[in-house]
Short mmCIF file of N, CA and C in Angstrom, two decimals:
data_model
loop_
_atom_site.label_atom_id
_atom_site.label_comp_id
_atom_site.label_asym_id
_atom_site.label_seq_id
_atom_site.Cartn_x
_atom_site.Cartn_y
_atom_site.Cartn_z
N UNK A 1 94.68 140.79 -7.22
CA UNK A 1 94.42 141.06 -8.61
C UNK A 1 95.63 140.59 -9.42
N UNK A 2 95.39 139.92 -10.52
CA UNK A 2 96.50 139.49 -11.36
C UNK A 2 96.98 140.65 -12.23
N UNK A 3 98.15 140.48 -12.81
CA UNK A 3 98.69 141.49 -13.72
C UNK A 3 97.73 141.73 -14.88
N UNK A 4 97.21 140.67 -15.48
CA UNK A 4 96.30 140.81 -16.61
C UNK A 4 95.00 141.52 -16.21
N UNK A 5 94.47 141.21 -15.04
CA UNK A 5 93.27 141.91 -14.55
C UNK A 5 93.55 143.39 -14.35
N UNK A 6 94.72 143.69 -13.83
CA UNK A 6 95.11 145.08 -13.62
C UNK A 6 95.19 145.83 -14.95
N UNK A 7 95.81 145.22 -15.92
CA UNK A 7 95.94 145.85 -17.24
C UNK A 7 94.56 146.14 -17.82
N UNK A 8 93.69 145.15 -17.78
CA UNK A 8 92.33 145.33 -18.31
C UNK A 8 91.61 146.46 -17.57
N UNK A 9 91.77 146.51 -16.25
CA UNK A 9 91.08 147.52 -15.42
C UNK A 9 91.62 148.93 -15.67
N UNK A 10 92.90 149.06 -15.99
CA UNK A 10 93.50 150.39 -16.09
C UNK A 10 93.57 150.96 -17.50
N UNK A 11 93.62 150.12 -18.52
CA UNK A 11 93.71 150.66 -19.88
C UNK A 11 92.51 151.57 -20.16
N UNK A 12 92.81 152.77 -20.59
CA UNK A 12 91.77 153.75 -20.90
C UNK A 12 91.50 154.75 -19.79
N UNK A 13 92.04 154.51 -18.57
CA UNK A 13 91.86 155.47 -17.48
C UNK A 13 92.51 156.79 -17.91
N UNK A 14 91.83 157.91 -17.69
CA UNK A 14 92.41 159.20 -18.08
C UNK A 14 93.65 159.57 -17.28
N UNK A 15 94.58 160.23 -17.97
CA UNK A 15 95.76 160.77 -17.31
C UNK A 15 95.35 162.01 -16.53
N UNK A 16 95.86 162.11 -15.30
CA UNK A 16 95.68 163.32 -14.50
C UNK A 16 96.94 163.51 -13.68
N UNK A 17 97.50 164.69 -13.73
CA UNK A 17 98.74 164.98 -13.03
C UNK A 17 98.63 164.68 -11.54
N UNK A 18 99.58 163.90 -11.04
CA UNK A 18 99.73 163.54 -9.63
C UNK A 18 98.60 162.69 -9.07
N UNK A 19 97.77 162.13 -9.93
CA UNK A 19 96.68 161.26 -9.48
C UNK A 19 97.17 159.81 -9.41
N UNK A 20 96.51 159.03 -8.54
CA UNK A 20 96.87 157.63 -8.37
C UNK A 20 95.63 156.85 -7.92
N UNK A 21 94.67 156.72 -8.85
CA UNK A 21 93.46 155.96 -8.53
C UNK A 21 92.98 155.28 -9.81
N UNK A 22 91.95 154.44 -9.65
CA UNK A 22 91.38 153.78 -10.82
C UNK A 22 90.46 154.71 -11.61
N UNK A 23 90.29 155.95 -11.14
CA UNK A 23 89.52 156.95 -11.89
C UNK A 23 90.44 157.78 -12.76
N UNK A 24 91.66 158.05 -12.32
CA UNK A 24 92.65 158.80 -13.09
C UNK A 24 94.02 158.59 -12.45
N UNK A 25 95.06 158.69 -13.26
CA UNK A 25 96.41 158.54 -12.74
C UNK A 25 97.42 159.12 -13.72
N UNK A 26 98.59 159.45 -13.19
CA UNK A 26 99.70 159.83 -14.05
C UNK A 26 100.65 158.64 -14.12
N UNK A 27 101.82 158.84 -14.71
CA UNK A 27 102.72 157.70 -14.94
C UNK A 27 103.20 157.07 -13.63
N UNK A 28 103.59 157.87 -12.66
CA UNK A 28 104.04 157.29 -11.39
C UNK A 28 102.87 156.77 -10.58
N UNK A 29 101.73 157.44 -10.67
CA UNK A 29 100.52 156.96 -9.99
C UNK A 29 100.14 155.57 -10.45
N UNK A 30 100.32 155.28 -11.73
CA UNK A 30 100.04 153.95 -12.27
C UNK A 30 100.97 152.90 -11.65
N UNK A 31 102.24 153.26 -11.51
CA UNK A 31 103.20 152.34 -10.87
C UNK A 31 102.78 152.06 -9.42
N UNK A 32 102.39 153.11 -8.70
CA UNK A 32 101.94 152.93 -7.32
C UNK A 32 100.74 151.99 -7.25
N UNK A 33 99.78 152.17 -8.14
CA UNK A 33 98.60 151.30 -8.17
C UNK A 33 98.99 149.85 -8.44
N UNK A 34 99.87 149.65 -9.40
CA UNK A 34 100.31 148.29 -9.77
C UNK A 34 100.94 147.58 -8.56
N UNK A 35 101.84 148.27 -7.92
CA UNK A 35 102.51 147.64 -6.77
C UNK A 35 101.52 147.35 -5.65
N UNK A 36 100.57 148.22 -5.44
CA UNK A 36 99.60 148.01 -4.37
C UNK A 36 98.63 146.86 -4.69
N UNK A 37 98.05 146.87 -5.87
CA UNK A 37 96.98 145.92 -6.18
C UNK A 37 97.44 144.61 -6.79
N UNK A 38 98.58 144.60 -7.44
CA UNK A 38 99.07 143.35 -8.04
C UNK A 38 100.09 142.68 -7.13
N UNK A 39 101.00 143.47 -6.58
CA UNK A 39 102.07 142.90 -5.76
C UNK A 39 101.82 143.00 -4.26
N UNK A 40 100.76 143.70 -3.85
CA UNK A 40 100.43 143.80 -2.44
C UNK A 40 101.40 144.62 -1.63
N UNK A 41 102.05 145.59 -2.27
CA UNK A 41 103.05 146.41 -1.60
C UNK A 41 102.71 147.89 -1.77
N UNK A 42 102.64 148.61 -0.68
CA UNK A 42 102.37 150.04 -0.75
C UNK A 42 103.69 150.79 -0.83
N UNK A 43 103.87 151.53 -1.91
CA UNK A 43 105.07 152.34 -2.07
C UNK A 43 104.97 153.51 -1.11
N UNK A 44 106.03 153.73 -0.34
CA UNK A 44 106.01 154.83 0.63
C UNK A 44 105.87 156.16 -0.08
N UNK A 45 105.38 157.14 0.64
CA UNK A 45 105.15 158.46 0.07
C UNK A 45 106.43 159.00 -0.56
N UNK A 46 106.27 159.60 -1.70
CA UNK A 46 107.40 160.20 -2.40
C UNK A 46 107.36 161.70 -2.12
N UNK A 47 108.34 162.16 -1.38
CA UNK A 47 108.41 163.56 -0.95
C UNK A 47 108.33 164.49 -2.16
N UNK A 48 107.35 165.39 -2.12
CA UNK A 48 107.20 166.38 -3.16
C UNK A 48 106.37 165.97 -4.35
N UNK A 49 106.09 164.68 -4.50
CA UNK A 49 105.37 164.18 -5.68
C UNK A 49 103.95 164.73 -5.74
N UNK A 50 103.18 164.48 -4.70
CA UNK A 50 101.78 164.91 -4.72
C UNK A 50 101.62 166.43 -4.70
N UNK A 51 102.65 167.12 -4.24
CA UNK A 51 102.61 168.57 -4.21
C UNK A 51 103.04 169.18 -5.55
N UNK A 52 103.36 168.34 -6.52
CA UNK A 52 103.73 168.82 -7.84
C UNK A 52 105.20 169.14 -8.00
N UNK A 53 106.03 168.53 -7.18
CA UNK A 53 107.47 168.77 -7.27
C UNK A 53 108.02 168.46 -8.66
N UNK A 54 109.09 169.14 -9.00
CA UNK A 54 109.75 168.94 -10.29
C UNK A 54 110.12 167.46 -10.44
N UNK A 55 109.81 166.90 -11.60
CA UNK A 55 110.00 165.47 -11.84
C UNK A 55 111.45 165.04 -11.60
N UNK A 56 112.41 165.82 -12.06
CA UNK A 56 113.83 165.50 -11.85
C UNK A 56 114.13 165.38 -10.36
N UNK A 57 113.61 166.29 -9.57
CA UNK A 57 113.85 166.27 -8.12
C UNK A 57 113.20 165.06 -7.46
N UNK A 58 111.98 164.73 -7.89
CA UNK A 58 111.29 163.56 -7.34
C UNK A 58 112.12 162.30 -7.61
N UNK A 59 112.64 162.18 -8.82
CA UNK A 59 113.47 161.02 -9.16
C UNK A 59 114.74 161.01 -8.31
N UNK A 60 115.44 162.13 -8.27
CA UNK A 60 116.71 162.20 -7.53
C UNK A 60 116.55 161.96 -6.05
N UNK A 61 115.56 162.59 -5.45
CA UNK A 61 115.42 162.57 -3.99
C UNK A 61 114.67 161.36 -3.46
N UNK A 62 113.92 160.68 -4.29
CA UNK A 62 113.08 159.61 -3.80
C UNK A 62 113.25 158.31 -4.55
N UNK A 63 112.96 158.33 -5.82
CA UNK A 63 112.98 157.09 -6.60
C UNK A 63 114.37 156.47 -6.57
N UNK A 64 115.39 157.28 -6.75
CA UNK A 64 116.75 156.73 -6.74
C UNK A 64 117.14 156.15 -5.38
N UNK A 65 116.43 156.54 -4.32
CA UNK A 65 116.73 156.01 -2.99
C UNK A 65 115.96 154.72 -2.69
N UNK A 66 114.80 154.53 -3.30
CA UNK A 66 113.95 153.38 -3.02
C UNK A 66 114.05 152.27 -4.07
N UNK A 67 114.57 152.61 -5.23
CA UNK A 67 114.62 151.68 -6.35
C UNK A 67 116.07 151.43 -6.75
N UNK A 68 116.34 150.24 -7.26
CA UNK A 68 117.69 149.90 -7.74
C UNK A 68 117.63 149.67 -9.24
N UNK A 69 118.61 150.20 -9.92
CA UNK A 69 118.67 150.00 -11.36
C UNK A 69 119.06 148.55 -11.67
N UNK A 70 118.40 147.97 -12.65
CA UNK A 70 118.73 146.63 -13.14
C UNK A 70 119.22 146.78 -14.58
N UNK A 71 119.92 145.78 -15.06
CA UNK A 71 120.59 145.89 -16.36
C UNK A 71 119.66 145.93 -17.56
N UNK A 72 118.56 145.19 -17.49
CA UNK A 72 117.73 145.02 -18.67
C UNK A 72 116.25 145.11 -18.34
N UNK A 73 115.48 145.16 -19.38
CA UNK A 73 114.02 145.09 -19.28
C UNK A 73 113.65 143.82 -18.53
N UNK A 74 112.82 143.95 -17.49
CA UNK A 74 112.32 142.80 -16.74
C UNK A 74 110.84 142.99 -16.48
N UNK A 75 110.07 141.95 -16.65
CA UNK A 75 108.64 142.01 -16.35
C UNK A 75 108.46 142.49 -14.92
N UNK A 76 107.63 143.51 -14.72
CA UNK A 76 107.37 144.05 -13.40
C UNK A 76 108.28 145.19 -12.99
N UNK A 77 109.30 145.45 -13.78
CA UNK A 77 110.20 146.56 -13.45
C UNK A 77 109.59 147.89 -13.89
N UNK A 78 110.10 148.95 -13.33
CA UNK A 78 109.71 150.30 -13.73
C UNK A 78 110.78 150.82 -14.69
N UNK A 79 110.34 151.42 -15.77
CA UNK A 79 111.27 152.03 -16.72
C UNK A 79 111.18 153.54 -16.58
N UNK A 80 112.34 154.18 -16.55
CA UNK A 80 112.39 155.64 -16.55
C UNK A 80 112.95 156.07 -17.89
N UNK A 81 112.21 156.93 -18.58
CA UNK A 81 112.61 157.41 -19.89
C UNK A 81 113.17 158.82 -19.78
N UNK A 82 114.22 159.08 -20.54
CA UNK A 82 114.96 160.34 -20.46
C UNK A 82 115.00 161.05 -21.81
N UNK A 83 115.08 162.37 -21.72
CA UNK A 83 115.39 163.20 -22.88
C UNK A 83 116.57 164.07 -22.48
N UNK A 84 117.67 163.93 -23.21
CA UNK A 84 118.89 164.69 -22.94
C UNK A 84 119.31 164.59 -21.48
N UNK A 85 119.24 163.39 -20.93
CA UNK A 85 119.71 163.12 -19.58
C UNK A 85 118.74 163.46 -18.47
N UNK A 86 117.58 164.02 -18.79
CA UNK A 86 116.60 164.36 -17.77
C UNK A 86 115.43 163.38 -17.79
N UNK A 87 115.04 162.84 -16.61
CA UNK A 87 113.90 161.91 -16.60
C UNK A 87 112.62 162.65 -16.98
N UNK A 88 111.85 162.02 -17.86
CA UNK A 88 110.63 162.66 -18.36
C UNK A 88 109.38 161.81 -18.22
N UNK A 89 109.54 160.48 -18.08
CA UNK A 89 108.37 159.61 -18.08
C UNK A 89 108.72 158.29 -17.40
N UNK A 90 107.69 157.65 -16.83
CA UNK A 90 107.83 156.35 -16.18
C UNK A 90 106.80 155.41 -16.76
N UNK A 91 107.17 154.14 -16.91
CA UNK A 91 106.24 153.12 -17.39
C UNK A 91 106.54 151.80 -16.69
N UNK A 92 105.61 150.86 -16.80
CA UNK A 92 105.78 149.52 -16.23
C UNK A 92 106.11 148.53 -17.33
N UNK A 93 107.10 147.70 -17.09
CA UNK A 93 107.43 146.61 -18.01
C UNK A 93 106.42 145.48 -17.75
N UNK A 94 105.68 145.08 -18.78
CA UNK A 94 104.65 144.05 -18.57
C UNK A 94 104.91 142.78 -19.37
N UNK A 95 106.11 142.62 -19.90
CA UNK A 95 106.46 141.43 -20.64
C UNK A 95 106.27 141.61 -22.14
N UNK A 96 106.96 140.78 -22.90
CA UNK A 96 106.82 140.82 -24.35
C UNK A 96 107.27 142.13 -24.98
N UNK A 97 108.24 142.80 -24.38
CA UNK A 97 108.74 144.09 -24.86
C UNK A 97 107.62 145.14 -24.93
N UNK A 98 106.70 145.06 -23.97
CA UNK A 98 105.60 146.02 -23.90
C UNK A 98 105.64 146.77 -22.58
N UNK A 99 105.04 147.96 -22.60
CA UNK A 99 104.93 148.79 -21.41
C UNK A 99 103.48 149.16 -21.18
N UNK A 100 103.12 149.29 -19.92
CA UNK A 100 101.85 149.89 -19.52
C UNK A 100 102.22 151.27 -19.00
N UNK A 101 101.60 152.30 -19.57
CA UNK A 101 101.95 153.64 -19.13
C UNK A 101 100.76 154.58 -19.22
N UNK A 102 100.82 155.63 -18.42
CA UNK A 102 99.82 156.69 -18.44
C UNK A 102 100.52 157.92 -18.99
N UNK A 103 100.07 158.37 -20.14
CA UNK A 103 100.77 159.45 -20.83
C UNK A 103 99.81 160.59 -21.12
N UNK A 104 100.20 161.77 -20.78
CA UNK A 104 99.42 162.97 -21.04
C UNK A 104 100.18 164.16 -20.50
N UNK A 105 99.54 165.30 -20.49
CA UNK A 105 100.16 166.50 -19.92
C UNK A 105 99.06 167.47 -19.53
N UNK A 106 99.46 168.53 -18.88
CA UNK A 106 98.50 169.56 -18.48
C UNK A 106 97.78 170.11 -19.72
N UNK A 107 98.50 170.18 -20.84
CA UNK A 107 97.95 170.78 -22.06
C UNK A 107 97.37 169.77 -23.04
N UNK A 108 97.59 168.48 -22.79
CA UNK A 108 97.13 167.46 -23.75
C UNK A 108 96.56 166.26 -22.99
N UNK A 109 95.31 165.94 -23.28
CA UNK A 109 94.67 164.79 -22.62
C UNK A 109 95.41 163.51 -22.98
N UNK A 110 95.38 162.58 -22.06
CA UNK A 110 96.01 161.29 -22.29
C UNK A 110 95.28 160.22 -21.51
N UNK A 111 95.85 159.01 -21.56
CA UNK A 111 95.22 157.87 -20.88
C UNK A 111 96.24 156.76 -20.69
N UNK A 112 95.82 155.74 -19.96
CA UNK A 112 96.65 154.56 -19.77
C UNK A 112 96.56 153.70 -21.03
N UNK A 113 97.73 153.26 -21.50
CA UNK A 113 97.81 152.45 -22.72
C UNK A 113 98.87 151.37 -22.57
N UNK A 114 98.77 150.35 -23.41
CA UNK A 114 99.83 149.37 -23.59
C UNK A 114 100.51 149.71 -24.90
N UNK A 115 101.84 149.86 -24.85
CA UNK A 115 102.59 150.20 -26.06
C UNK A 115 103.81 149.29 -26.18
N UNK A 116 104.26 149.13 -27.40
CA UNK A 116 105.49 148.40 -27.67
C UNK A 116 106.69 149.23 -27.25
N UNK A 117 107.77 148.56 -26.91
CA UNK A 117 109.00 149.22 -26.50
C UNK A 117 109.45 150.23 -27.55
N UNK A 118 109.38 149.87 -28.80
CA UNK A 118 109.88 150.75 -29.85
C UNK A 118 109.12 152.08 -29.90
N UNK A 119 107.86 152.09 -29.51
CA UNK A 119 107.07 153.33 -29.53
C UNK A 119 107.63 154.35 -28.53
N UNK A 120 107.95 153.89 -27.33
CA UNK A 120 108.49 154.81 -26.33
C UNK A 120 109.95 155.16 -26.63
N UNK A 121 110.69 154.24 -27.19
CA UNK A 121 112.08 154.54 -27.52
C UNK A 121 112.18 155.58 -28.63
N UNK A 122 111.14 155.73 -29.42
CA UNK A 122 111.14 156.80 -30.45
C UNK A 122 110.92 158.17 -29.82
N UNK A 123 110.23 158.22 -28.68
CA UNK A 123 109.91 159.49 -28.03
C UNK A 123 111.02 159.98 -27.11
N UNK A 124 111.82 159.05 -26.59
CA UNK A 124 112.84 159.39 -25.60
C UNK A 124 114.16 158.82 -26.06
N UNK A 125 115.27 159.46 -25.67
CA UNK A 125 116.56 158.99 -26.18
C UNK A 125 117.32 158.07 -25.23
N UNK A 126 116.75 157.75 -24.06
CA UNK A 126 117.40 156.80 -23.16
C UNK A 126 116.35 156.21 -22.22
N UNK A 127 116.65 155.03 -21.69
CA UNK A 127 115.76 154.38 -20.74
C UNK A 127 116.61 153.59 -19.75
N UNK A 128 116.19 153.61 -18.49
CA UNK A 128 116.80 152.75 -17.47
C UNK A 128 115.68 151.95 -16.82
N UNK A 129 116.04 150.79 -16.28
CA UNK A 129 115.07 149.88 -15.67
C UNK A 129 115.38 149.75 -14.19
N UNK A 130 114.32 149.71 -13.38
CA UNK A 130 114.49 149.74 -11.93
C UNK A 130 113.52 148.77 -11.25
N UNK A 131 114.00 148.19 -10.15
CA UNK A 131 113.15 147.36 -9.30
C UNK A 131 113.16 147.95 -7.90
N UNK A 132 112.02 147.89 -7.26
CA UNK A 132 111.92 148.36 -5.89
C UNK A 132 112.81 147.49 -5.01
N UNK A 133 113.56 148.12 -4.12
CA UNK A 133 114.51 147.37 -3.28
C UNK A 133 113.86 146.22 -2.54
N UNK A 134 112.61 146.37 -2.14
CA UNK A 134 111.91 145.31 -1.41
C UNK A 134 111.73 144.05 -2.25
N UNK A 135 111.89 144.15 -3.58
CA UNK A 135 111.66 143.01 -4.46
C UNK A 135 112.93 142.46 -5.09
N UNK A 136 114.06 142.87 -4.58
CA UNK A 136 115.35 142.35 -5.09
C UNK A 136 115.71 141.05 -4.44
#
């Protein structure tokens, strides 16, 4: 599946906590789907993620071990957004200063959308960019 086909297929999918399918997904679930269907790589299980582990712990114990921070926005990279130093959201860099992300919460319905960089930077006060070690 190409990146563009993936975007078309996923935009509008409902947000669901800890889900990772074409029926529903959360922000990290969307990243897992992208890597599997576009890049042909299955991201190894993230300890505590599917069991609802605290997002900060999932990032510290897993993502930081499997992913390497890169200096700038890069097409295909994962962006982690922070509020006051705590990771709060993940999105995919899809080129043209745009992100593909699944945004919602237990209390507020959401869906997969394409947004401009400036939209997410208004919601969060910091962002870092990461590439999976297998793709460095």
